[in-house]
Coordinates of C-alpha atoms in Angstrom, one line a residue:
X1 CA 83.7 157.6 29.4
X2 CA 81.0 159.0 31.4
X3 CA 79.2 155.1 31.1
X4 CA 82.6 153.3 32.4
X5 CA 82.9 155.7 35.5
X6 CA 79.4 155.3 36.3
X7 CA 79.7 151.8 36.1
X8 CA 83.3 151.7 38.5
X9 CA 81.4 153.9 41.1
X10 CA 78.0 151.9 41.2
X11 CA 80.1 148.4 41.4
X12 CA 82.1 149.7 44.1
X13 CA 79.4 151.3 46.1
X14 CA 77.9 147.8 46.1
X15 CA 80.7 145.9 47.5
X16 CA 81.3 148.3 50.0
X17 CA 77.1 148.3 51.0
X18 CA 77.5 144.2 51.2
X19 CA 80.7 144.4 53.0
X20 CA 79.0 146.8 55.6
X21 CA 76.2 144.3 55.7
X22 CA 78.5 141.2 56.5
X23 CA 79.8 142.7 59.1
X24 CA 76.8 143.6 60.8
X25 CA 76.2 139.5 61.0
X26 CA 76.2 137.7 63.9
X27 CA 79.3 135.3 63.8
X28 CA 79.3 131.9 65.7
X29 CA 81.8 131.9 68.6
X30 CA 84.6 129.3 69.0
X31 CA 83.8 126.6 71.7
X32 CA 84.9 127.6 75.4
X33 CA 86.3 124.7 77.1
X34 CA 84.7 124.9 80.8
X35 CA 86.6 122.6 83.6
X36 CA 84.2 119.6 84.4
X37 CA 83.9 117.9 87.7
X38 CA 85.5 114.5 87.2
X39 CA 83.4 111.9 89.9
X40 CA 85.5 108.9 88.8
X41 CA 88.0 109.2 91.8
X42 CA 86.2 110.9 94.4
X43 CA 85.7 114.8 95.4
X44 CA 87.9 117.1 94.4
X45 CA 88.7 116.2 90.8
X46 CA 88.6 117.9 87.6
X47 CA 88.9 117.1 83.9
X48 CA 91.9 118.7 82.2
X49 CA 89.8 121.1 79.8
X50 CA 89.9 118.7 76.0
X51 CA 91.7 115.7 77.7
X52 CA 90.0 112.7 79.7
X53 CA 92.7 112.9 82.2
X54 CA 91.1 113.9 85.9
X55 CA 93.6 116.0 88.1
X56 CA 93.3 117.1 91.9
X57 CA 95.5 119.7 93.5
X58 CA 96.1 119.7 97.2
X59 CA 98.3 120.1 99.8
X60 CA 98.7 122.0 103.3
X61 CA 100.6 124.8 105.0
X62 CA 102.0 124.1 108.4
X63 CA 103.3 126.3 110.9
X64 CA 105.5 124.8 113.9
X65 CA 107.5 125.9 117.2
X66 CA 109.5 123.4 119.1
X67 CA 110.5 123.8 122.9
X68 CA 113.6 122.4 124.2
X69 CA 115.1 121.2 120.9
X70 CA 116.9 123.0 117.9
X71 CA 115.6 120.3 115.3
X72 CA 112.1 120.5 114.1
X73 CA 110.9 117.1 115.0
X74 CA 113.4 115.1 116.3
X75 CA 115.3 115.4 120.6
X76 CA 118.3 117.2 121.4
X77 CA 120.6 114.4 120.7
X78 CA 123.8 115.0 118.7
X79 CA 125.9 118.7 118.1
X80 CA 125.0 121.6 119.6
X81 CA 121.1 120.6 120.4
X82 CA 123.1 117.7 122.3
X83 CA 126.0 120.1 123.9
X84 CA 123.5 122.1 126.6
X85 CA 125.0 125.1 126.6
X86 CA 124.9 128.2 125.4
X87 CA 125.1 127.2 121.8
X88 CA 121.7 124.5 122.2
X89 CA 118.7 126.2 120.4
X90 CA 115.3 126.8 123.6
X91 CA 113.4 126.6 120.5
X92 CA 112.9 126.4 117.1
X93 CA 110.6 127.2 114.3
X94 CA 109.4 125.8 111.1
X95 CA 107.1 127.3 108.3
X96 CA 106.0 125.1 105.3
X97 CA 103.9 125.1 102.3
X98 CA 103.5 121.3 100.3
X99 CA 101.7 121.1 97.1
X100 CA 100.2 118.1 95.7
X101 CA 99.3 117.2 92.5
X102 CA 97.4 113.9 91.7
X103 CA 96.6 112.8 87.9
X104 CA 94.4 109.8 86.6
X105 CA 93.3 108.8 83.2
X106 CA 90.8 105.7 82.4
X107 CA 92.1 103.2 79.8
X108 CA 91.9 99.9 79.0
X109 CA 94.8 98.9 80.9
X110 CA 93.0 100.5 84.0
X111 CA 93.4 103.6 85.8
X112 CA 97.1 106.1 85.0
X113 CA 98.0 107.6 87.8
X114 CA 100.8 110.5 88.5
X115 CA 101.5 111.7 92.1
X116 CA 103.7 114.5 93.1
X117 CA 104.1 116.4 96.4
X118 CA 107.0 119.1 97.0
X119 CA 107.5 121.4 99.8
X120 CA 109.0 124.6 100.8
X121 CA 110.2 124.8 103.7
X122 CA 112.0 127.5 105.9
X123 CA 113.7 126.8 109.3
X124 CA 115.4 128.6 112.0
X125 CA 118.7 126.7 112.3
X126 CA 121.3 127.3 114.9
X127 CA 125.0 128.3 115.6
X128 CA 127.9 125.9 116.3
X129 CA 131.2 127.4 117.2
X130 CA 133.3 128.1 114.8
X131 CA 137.2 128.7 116.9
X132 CA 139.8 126.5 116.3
X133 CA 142.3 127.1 119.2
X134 CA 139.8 127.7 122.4
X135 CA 140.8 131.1 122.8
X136 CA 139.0 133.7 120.9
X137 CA 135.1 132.2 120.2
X138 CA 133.2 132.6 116.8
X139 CA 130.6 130.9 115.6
X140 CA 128.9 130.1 112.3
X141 CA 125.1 130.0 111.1
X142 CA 124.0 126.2 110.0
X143 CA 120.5 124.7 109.3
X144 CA 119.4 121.4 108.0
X145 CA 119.4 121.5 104.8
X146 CA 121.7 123.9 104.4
X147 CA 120.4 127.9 103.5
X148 CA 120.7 131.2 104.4
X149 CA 119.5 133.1 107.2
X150 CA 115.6 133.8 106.4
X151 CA 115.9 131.0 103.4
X152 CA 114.5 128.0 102.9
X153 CA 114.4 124.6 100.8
X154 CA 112.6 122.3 98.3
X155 CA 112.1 119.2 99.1
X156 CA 110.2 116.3 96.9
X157 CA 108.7 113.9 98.8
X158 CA 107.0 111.8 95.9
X159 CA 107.3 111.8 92.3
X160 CA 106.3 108.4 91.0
X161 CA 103.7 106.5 88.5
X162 CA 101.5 103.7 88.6
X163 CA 100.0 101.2 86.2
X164 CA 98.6 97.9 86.1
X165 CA 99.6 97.1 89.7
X166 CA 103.1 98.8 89.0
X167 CA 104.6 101.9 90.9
X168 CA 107.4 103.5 89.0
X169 CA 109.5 106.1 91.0
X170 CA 109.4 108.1 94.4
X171 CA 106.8 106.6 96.8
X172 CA 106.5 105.5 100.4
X173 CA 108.5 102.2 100.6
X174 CA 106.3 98.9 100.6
X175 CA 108.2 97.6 103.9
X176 CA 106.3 100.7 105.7
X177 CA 103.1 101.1 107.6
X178 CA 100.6 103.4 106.9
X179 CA 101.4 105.4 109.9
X180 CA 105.1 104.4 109.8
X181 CA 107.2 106.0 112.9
X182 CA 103.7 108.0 113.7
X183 CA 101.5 105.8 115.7
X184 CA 99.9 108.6 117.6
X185 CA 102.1 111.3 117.1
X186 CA 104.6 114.0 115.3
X187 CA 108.2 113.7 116.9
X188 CA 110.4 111.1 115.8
X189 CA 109.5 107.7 116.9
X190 CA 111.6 104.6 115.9
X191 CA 110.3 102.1 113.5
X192 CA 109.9 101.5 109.7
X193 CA 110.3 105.1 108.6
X194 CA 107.8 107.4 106.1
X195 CA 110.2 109.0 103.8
X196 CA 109.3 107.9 100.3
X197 CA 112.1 106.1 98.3
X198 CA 113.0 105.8 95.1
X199 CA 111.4 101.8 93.5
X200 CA 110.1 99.6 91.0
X201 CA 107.4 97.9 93.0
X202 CA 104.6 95.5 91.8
X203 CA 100.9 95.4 94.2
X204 CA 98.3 92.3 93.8
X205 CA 94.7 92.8 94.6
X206 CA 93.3 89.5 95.6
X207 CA 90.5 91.3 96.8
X208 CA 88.8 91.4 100.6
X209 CA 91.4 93.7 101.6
X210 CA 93.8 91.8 100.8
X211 CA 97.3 92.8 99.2
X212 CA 100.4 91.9 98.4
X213 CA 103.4 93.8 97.4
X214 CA 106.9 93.0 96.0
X215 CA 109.4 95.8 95.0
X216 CA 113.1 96.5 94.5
X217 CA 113.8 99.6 96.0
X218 CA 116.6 102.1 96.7
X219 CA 119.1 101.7 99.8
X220 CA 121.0 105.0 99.2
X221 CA 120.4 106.8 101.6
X222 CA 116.9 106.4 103.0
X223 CA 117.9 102.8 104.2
X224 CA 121.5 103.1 104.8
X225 CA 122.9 104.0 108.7
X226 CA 126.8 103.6 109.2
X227 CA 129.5 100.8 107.8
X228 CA 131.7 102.0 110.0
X229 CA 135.7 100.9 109.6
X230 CA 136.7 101.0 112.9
X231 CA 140.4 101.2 112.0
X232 CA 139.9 104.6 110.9
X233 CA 138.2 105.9 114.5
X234 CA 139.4 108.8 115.9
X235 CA 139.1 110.6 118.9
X236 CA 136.8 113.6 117.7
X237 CA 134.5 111.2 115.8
X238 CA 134.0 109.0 118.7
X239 CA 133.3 112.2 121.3
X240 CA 130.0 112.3 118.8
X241 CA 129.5 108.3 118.9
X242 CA 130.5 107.6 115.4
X243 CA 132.9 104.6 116.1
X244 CA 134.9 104.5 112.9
X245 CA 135.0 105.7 109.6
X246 CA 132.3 105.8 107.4
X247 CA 133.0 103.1 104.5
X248 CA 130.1 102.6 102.5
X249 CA 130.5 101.6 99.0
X250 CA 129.1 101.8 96.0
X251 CA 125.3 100.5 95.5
X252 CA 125.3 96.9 94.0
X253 CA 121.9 95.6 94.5
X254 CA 118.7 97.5 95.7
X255 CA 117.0 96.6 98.8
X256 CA 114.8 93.7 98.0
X257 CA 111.3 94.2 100.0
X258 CA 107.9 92.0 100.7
X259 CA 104.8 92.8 101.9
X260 CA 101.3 90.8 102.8
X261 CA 98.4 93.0 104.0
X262 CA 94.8 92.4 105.8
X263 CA 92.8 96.1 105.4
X264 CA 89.2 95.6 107.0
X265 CA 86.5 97.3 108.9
X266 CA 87.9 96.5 112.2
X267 CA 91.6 97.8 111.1
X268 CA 94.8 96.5 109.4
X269 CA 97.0 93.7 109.9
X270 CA 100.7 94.0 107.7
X271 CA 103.3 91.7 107.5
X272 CA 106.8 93.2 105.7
X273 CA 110.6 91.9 105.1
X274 CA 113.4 93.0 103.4
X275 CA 117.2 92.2 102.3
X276 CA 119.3 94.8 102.2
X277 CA 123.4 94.6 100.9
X278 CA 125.8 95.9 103.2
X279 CA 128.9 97.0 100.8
X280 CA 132.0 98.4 102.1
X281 CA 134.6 100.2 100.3
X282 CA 138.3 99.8 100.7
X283 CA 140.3 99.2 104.1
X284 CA 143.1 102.0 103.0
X285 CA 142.9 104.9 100.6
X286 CA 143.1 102.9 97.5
X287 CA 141.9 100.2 95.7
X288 CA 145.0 98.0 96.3
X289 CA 144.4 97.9 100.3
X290 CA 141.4 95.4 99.6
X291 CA 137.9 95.3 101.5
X292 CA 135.6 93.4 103.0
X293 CA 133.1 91.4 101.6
X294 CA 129.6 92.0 101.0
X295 CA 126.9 91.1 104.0
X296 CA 123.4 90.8 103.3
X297 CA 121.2 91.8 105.9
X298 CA 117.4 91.5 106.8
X299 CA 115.0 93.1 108.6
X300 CA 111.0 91.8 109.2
X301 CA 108.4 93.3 110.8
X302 CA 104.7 93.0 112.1
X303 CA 102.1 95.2 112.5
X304 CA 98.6 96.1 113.8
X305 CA 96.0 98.9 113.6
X306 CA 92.5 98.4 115.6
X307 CA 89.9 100.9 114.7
X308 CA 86.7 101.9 116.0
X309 CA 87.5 100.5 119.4
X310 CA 84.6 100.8 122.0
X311 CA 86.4 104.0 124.0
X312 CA 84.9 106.3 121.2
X313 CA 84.0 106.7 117.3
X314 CA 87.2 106.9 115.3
X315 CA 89.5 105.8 118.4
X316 CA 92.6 104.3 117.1
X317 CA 95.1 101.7 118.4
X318 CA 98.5 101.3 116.0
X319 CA 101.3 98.8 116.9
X320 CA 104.2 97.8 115.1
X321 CA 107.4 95.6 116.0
X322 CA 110.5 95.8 113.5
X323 CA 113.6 93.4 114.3
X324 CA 116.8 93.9 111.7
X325 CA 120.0 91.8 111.2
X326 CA 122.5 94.0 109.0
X327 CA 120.0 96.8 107.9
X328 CA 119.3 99.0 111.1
X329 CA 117.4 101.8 109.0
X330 CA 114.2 99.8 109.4
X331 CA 114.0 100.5 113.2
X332 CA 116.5 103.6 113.5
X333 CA 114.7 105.7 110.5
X334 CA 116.1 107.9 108.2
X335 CA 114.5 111.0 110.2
X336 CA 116.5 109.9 113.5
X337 CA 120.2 110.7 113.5
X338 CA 122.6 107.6 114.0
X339 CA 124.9 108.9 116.3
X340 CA 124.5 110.3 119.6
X341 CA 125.9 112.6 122.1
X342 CA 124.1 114.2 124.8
X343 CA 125.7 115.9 127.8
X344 CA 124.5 116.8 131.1
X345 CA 125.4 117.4 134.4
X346 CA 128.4 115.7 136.6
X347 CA 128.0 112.8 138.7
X348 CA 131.7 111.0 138.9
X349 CA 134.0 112.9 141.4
X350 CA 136.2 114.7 139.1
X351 CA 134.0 114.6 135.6
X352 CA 133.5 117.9 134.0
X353 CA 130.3 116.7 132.9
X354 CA 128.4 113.7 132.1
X355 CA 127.9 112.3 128.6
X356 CA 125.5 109.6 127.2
X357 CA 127.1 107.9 123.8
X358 CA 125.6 106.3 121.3
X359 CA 126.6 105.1 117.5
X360 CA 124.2 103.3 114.9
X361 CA 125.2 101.1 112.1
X362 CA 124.5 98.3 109.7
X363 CA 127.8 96.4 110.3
X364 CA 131.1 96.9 111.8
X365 CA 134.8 95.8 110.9
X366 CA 138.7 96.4 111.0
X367 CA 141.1 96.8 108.4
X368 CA 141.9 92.9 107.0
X369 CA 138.8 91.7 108.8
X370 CA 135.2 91.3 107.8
X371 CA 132.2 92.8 108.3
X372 CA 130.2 92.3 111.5
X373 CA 125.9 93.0 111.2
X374 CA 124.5 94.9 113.6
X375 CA 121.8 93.5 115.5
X376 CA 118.4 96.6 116.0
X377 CA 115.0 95.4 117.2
X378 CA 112.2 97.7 118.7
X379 CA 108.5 98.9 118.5
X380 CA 106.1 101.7 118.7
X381 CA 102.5 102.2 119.4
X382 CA 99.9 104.7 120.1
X383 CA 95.9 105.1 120.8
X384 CA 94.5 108.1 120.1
X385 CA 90.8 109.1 121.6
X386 CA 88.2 111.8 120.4
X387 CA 86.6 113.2 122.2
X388 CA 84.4 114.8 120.2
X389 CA 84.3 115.7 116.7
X390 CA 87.0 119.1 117.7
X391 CA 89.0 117.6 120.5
X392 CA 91.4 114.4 120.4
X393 CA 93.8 113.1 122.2
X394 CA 96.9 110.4 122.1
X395 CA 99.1 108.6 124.2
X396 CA 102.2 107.2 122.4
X397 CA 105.8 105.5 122.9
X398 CA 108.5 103.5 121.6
X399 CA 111.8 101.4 122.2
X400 CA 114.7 100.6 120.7
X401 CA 118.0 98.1 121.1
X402 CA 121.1 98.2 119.3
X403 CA 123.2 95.4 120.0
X404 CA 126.6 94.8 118.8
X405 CA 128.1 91.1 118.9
X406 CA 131.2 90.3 120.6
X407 CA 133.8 90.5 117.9
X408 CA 132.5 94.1 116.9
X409 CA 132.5 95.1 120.9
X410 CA 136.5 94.0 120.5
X411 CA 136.9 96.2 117.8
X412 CA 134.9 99.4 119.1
X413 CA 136.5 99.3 122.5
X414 CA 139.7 98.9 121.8
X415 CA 139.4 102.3 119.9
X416 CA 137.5 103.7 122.8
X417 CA 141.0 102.6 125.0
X418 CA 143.4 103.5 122.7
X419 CA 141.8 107.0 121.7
X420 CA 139.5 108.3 124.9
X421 CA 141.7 106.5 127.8
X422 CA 138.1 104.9 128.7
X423 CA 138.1 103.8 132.4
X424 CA 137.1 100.6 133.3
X425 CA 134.2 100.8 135.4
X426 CA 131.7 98.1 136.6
X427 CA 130.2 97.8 133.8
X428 CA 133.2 97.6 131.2
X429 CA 133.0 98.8 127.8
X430 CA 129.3 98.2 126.0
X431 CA 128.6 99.9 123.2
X432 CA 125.3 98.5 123.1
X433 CA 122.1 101.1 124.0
X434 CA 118.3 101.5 124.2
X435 CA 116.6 104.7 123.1
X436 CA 113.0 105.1 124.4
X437 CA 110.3 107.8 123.9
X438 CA 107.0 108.1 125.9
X439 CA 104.6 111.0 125.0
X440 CA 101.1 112.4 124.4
X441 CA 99.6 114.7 122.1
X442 CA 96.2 117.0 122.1
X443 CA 94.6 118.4 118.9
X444 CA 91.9 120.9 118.5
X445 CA 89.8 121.1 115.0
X446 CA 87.7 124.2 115.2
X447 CA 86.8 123.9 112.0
X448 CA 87.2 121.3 109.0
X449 CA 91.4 121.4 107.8
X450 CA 92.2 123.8 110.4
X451 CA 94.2 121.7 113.5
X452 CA 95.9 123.1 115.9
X453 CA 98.1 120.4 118.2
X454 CA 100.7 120.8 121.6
X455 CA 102.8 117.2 121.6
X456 CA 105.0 116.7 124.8
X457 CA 107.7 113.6 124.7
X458 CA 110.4 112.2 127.0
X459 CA 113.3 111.0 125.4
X460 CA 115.4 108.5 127.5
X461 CA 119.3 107.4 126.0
X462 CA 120.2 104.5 127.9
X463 CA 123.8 103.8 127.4
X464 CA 125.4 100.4 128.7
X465 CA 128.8 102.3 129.6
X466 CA 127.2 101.9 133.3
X467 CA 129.2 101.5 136.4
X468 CA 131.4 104.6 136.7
X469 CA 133.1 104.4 133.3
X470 CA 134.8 108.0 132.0
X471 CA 136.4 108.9 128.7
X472 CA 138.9 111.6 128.6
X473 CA 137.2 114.1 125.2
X474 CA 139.6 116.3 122.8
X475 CA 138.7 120.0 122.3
X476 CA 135.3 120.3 120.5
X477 CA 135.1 123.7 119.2
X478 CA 132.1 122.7 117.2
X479 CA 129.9 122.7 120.2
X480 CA 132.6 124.3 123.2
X481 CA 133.2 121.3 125.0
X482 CA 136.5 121.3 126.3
X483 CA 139.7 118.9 127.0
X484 CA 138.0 117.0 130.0
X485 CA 137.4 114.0 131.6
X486 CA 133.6 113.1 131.2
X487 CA 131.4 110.1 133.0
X488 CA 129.2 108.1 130.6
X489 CA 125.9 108.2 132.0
X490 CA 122.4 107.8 130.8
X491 CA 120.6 110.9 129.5
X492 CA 117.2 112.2 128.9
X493 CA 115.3 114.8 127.3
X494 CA 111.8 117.2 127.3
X495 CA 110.6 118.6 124.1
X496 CA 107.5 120.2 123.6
X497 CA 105.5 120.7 119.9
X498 CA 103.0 123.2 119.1
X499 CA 101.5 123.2 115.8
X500 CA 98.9 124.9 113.3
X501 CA 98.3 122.8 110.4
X502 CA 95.6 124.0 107.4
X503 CA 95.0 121.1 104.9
X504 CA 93.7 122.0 101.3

């Protein structure tokens, strides 16, 4: 017995003595997967760690303060920025943080690529009145988008893919420039507008700098003003220059787009067009009042950038000339509003004040009638000089027509008559109008990402209700214009934009 418990106790001690000396060896470490550079695509990528997918992360945060205007970068044209009075914004403020995200993997089908950029945004919004009877005033907090006192928003500005020449998704349309309705500047300018839209679009490389681009893109709503039935006009929505009711149907057929570019040293020349479906709903409230039939519109445009001009290294010159048939969004943007109602002071004995009035749309019609296109031509341009690696500045502008033909003049006057006792002054009833813009801008760079830029524009709303011409307005509680009679007269406005913008 003695024998067997000496034999237990040595075996055990001698497990426990080569357990103890396992332990005490060294035992190899599992792999650590490090973040490489990736120098496939430039600076600023990275492998994901145990993928041969390359990512870059990016974006900026931008801080803004606009004078004389309560929207962040467009004129005091419409509601209460347009009313001048107590209920007009001096100023207004913007804070926003964009993150981008850019993905690309290698295959044998060429080069994946991802893009996504979202914002947050928070604004200052404004107050419109909020009485319904004149006599006791209240008002209400709005913004654009909508949110709360010291809110803010999301907003996705591109989401798409591309592959093989392909690009799948949210991404700036192939009708646009590369500096779109920013020539030389950051207010609203018209002209073939930057806000990415949803497409399925196809690019050719012939190579030189040369490509070509054909895509089928969405119209709803980046590329969509007004299909206004003017049958439906009433007497509040023409005091804002909307001269009907809004009868857009459902979407039928995407906006079909075409694009030829030239990208050398010297600069860029582009050459875009696109059809775009103009489809009403019904005349009445039901199906069985019937419609109109579908329009198909067009717009085309040319452009031109010249770089390195001899004024300075990196001085810029960008044109571009749009003209639309039927599809107004390619020279009144998606950023600009389409209607347009800015008062100022009297000039007619017996006005209350004057008003400039203004209405954007793709076509016109009447109940049992068809549609009538909308005729929109215009241009922007800008140079921009450095002075030096810190300092540039720009000098910018831009003009643009609407012109209605003379069956949809009938049609819009006539409400005007019937709704706003318009007056017949020397000039008659003209709905048509040019909107202009002349500015400049100054940027300071102290340091690489970090800008810092004061932008001053003129905005000039020239109505053709010329000659004397008055409308009698309803109660607008909205923005505290009473009952009164008002002179249609050209207006005009000053805004001023200061910005600091970090880039990452």
């Amino acid at each position: 017995m003695k024998v067997i418990k000496s034999i237990v106790l040595g075996s055990a001690a001698m497990f426990v003595g080569a357990g103890a000396q396992a332990a005490d060896l060294p035992v190899k470490a599992k792999a650590i997967e490090y973040v490489k550079i990736c120098s496939l695509y430039g600076a600023g990528f990275y492998y994901i760690p145990g993928t041969d997918t390359c990512f870059k992360l990016g974006g900026y945060l931008r801080a803004d303060a606009v004078l004389g205007s309560s929207s962040d970068f467009d004129f005091p044209s419409s509601g209460a920025p347009g009313a001048q009075n107590r209920l007009s914004n001096y100023y207004e403020t913007l804070a926003r943080q964009a993150l981008r995200i850019d993905t690309r993997t290698a295959t044998q089908w060429g080069v994946v690529r991802t893009y996504y950029e979202g914002v947050f945004t928070w604004r200052t919004g404004t107050y419109s009145g909020a009485g319904t009877t004149g006599v006791n005033g209240s008002t209400a907090y709005t913004t654009s988008p909508a949110a709360q006192v010291a809110g803010g928003s999301l907003g996705v500005y591109y989401a798409f893919i591309q592959f093989a020449g392909f690009t799948v998704g949210k991404a700036e349309s192939q009708f646009r420039t590369p500096w779109a309705q920013y020539p030389a500047n950051n207010l609203e300018l018209p002209g073939s507008g930057w806000d990415p839209v949803n497409q399925f679009s196809y690019t050719a490389d012939f190579g030189q700098g040369i490509t070509a681009s054909f895509s089928a893109q969405d119209q709803v709503q980046n590329y969509t003003t007004n299909v206004w039935n003017v049958s439906g006009a009433t007497a509040a929505g023409l005091a804002t220059g909307a001269y009907g009711a809004n009868d857009i149907g459902g979407s039928r057929a995407p906006d079909l787009v075409a694009m030829l570019r030239v990208d050398q040293a010297w600069g860029l020349f582009q050459a875009s067009v696109a059809a775009h479906d103009n489809h009403a709903a019904y005349y009445g409230a039901d199906e069985t009042t019937g419609h109109p039939g579908d329009k198909w519109g067009w717009a085309g445009q040319l452009a031109l950038s010249i770089k390195n001009l001899p004024t300075g290294a990196g001085d810029t010159i960008n044109l571009t000339g749009v003209y639309a048939n039927g599809a107004s969004r390619y020279v009144f943007q998606d950023y600009m509003s389409t209607t347009f109602a800015m008062y100022g002071g009297a000039g007619a004995a017996g006005a209350y004040q004057s008003l400039g009035i203004a209405g954007v749309a793709d076509s016109v019609f009447v109940t049992g009638k068809g549609q009538e296109l909308t005729t929109t031509y215009g241009f922007n341009g800008g140079y921009t000089h450095n002075w030096d690696p810190y300092w540039n500045t720009s000098v910018f502008g831009a003009w643009a027509a609407v012109r209605y033909n003379g069956t949809a003049k009938g049609y819009i006057c006539g409400a005007f008559v019937a709704s706003l006792a318009l007056s017949s002054g020397v000039g008659g009833c003209n709905p048509d109008f040019n909107y202009a813009v002349v500015g400049t801008k100054t940027s300071w760079t102290p340091i690489k990402n970090l800008t810092f830029t004061g932008e001053l524009a003129y905005l000039m709303l020239d109505q053709k209700y010329a000659g004397g011409s008055t409308v009698t307005l309803p109660l607008q509680s909205g923005i505290a214009k009473p009952i009164a009679t008002y002179e249609l007269k050209d207006q005009n406005s000053l805004v001023l934009l200061l910005r600091a913008q970090r880039n990452f």
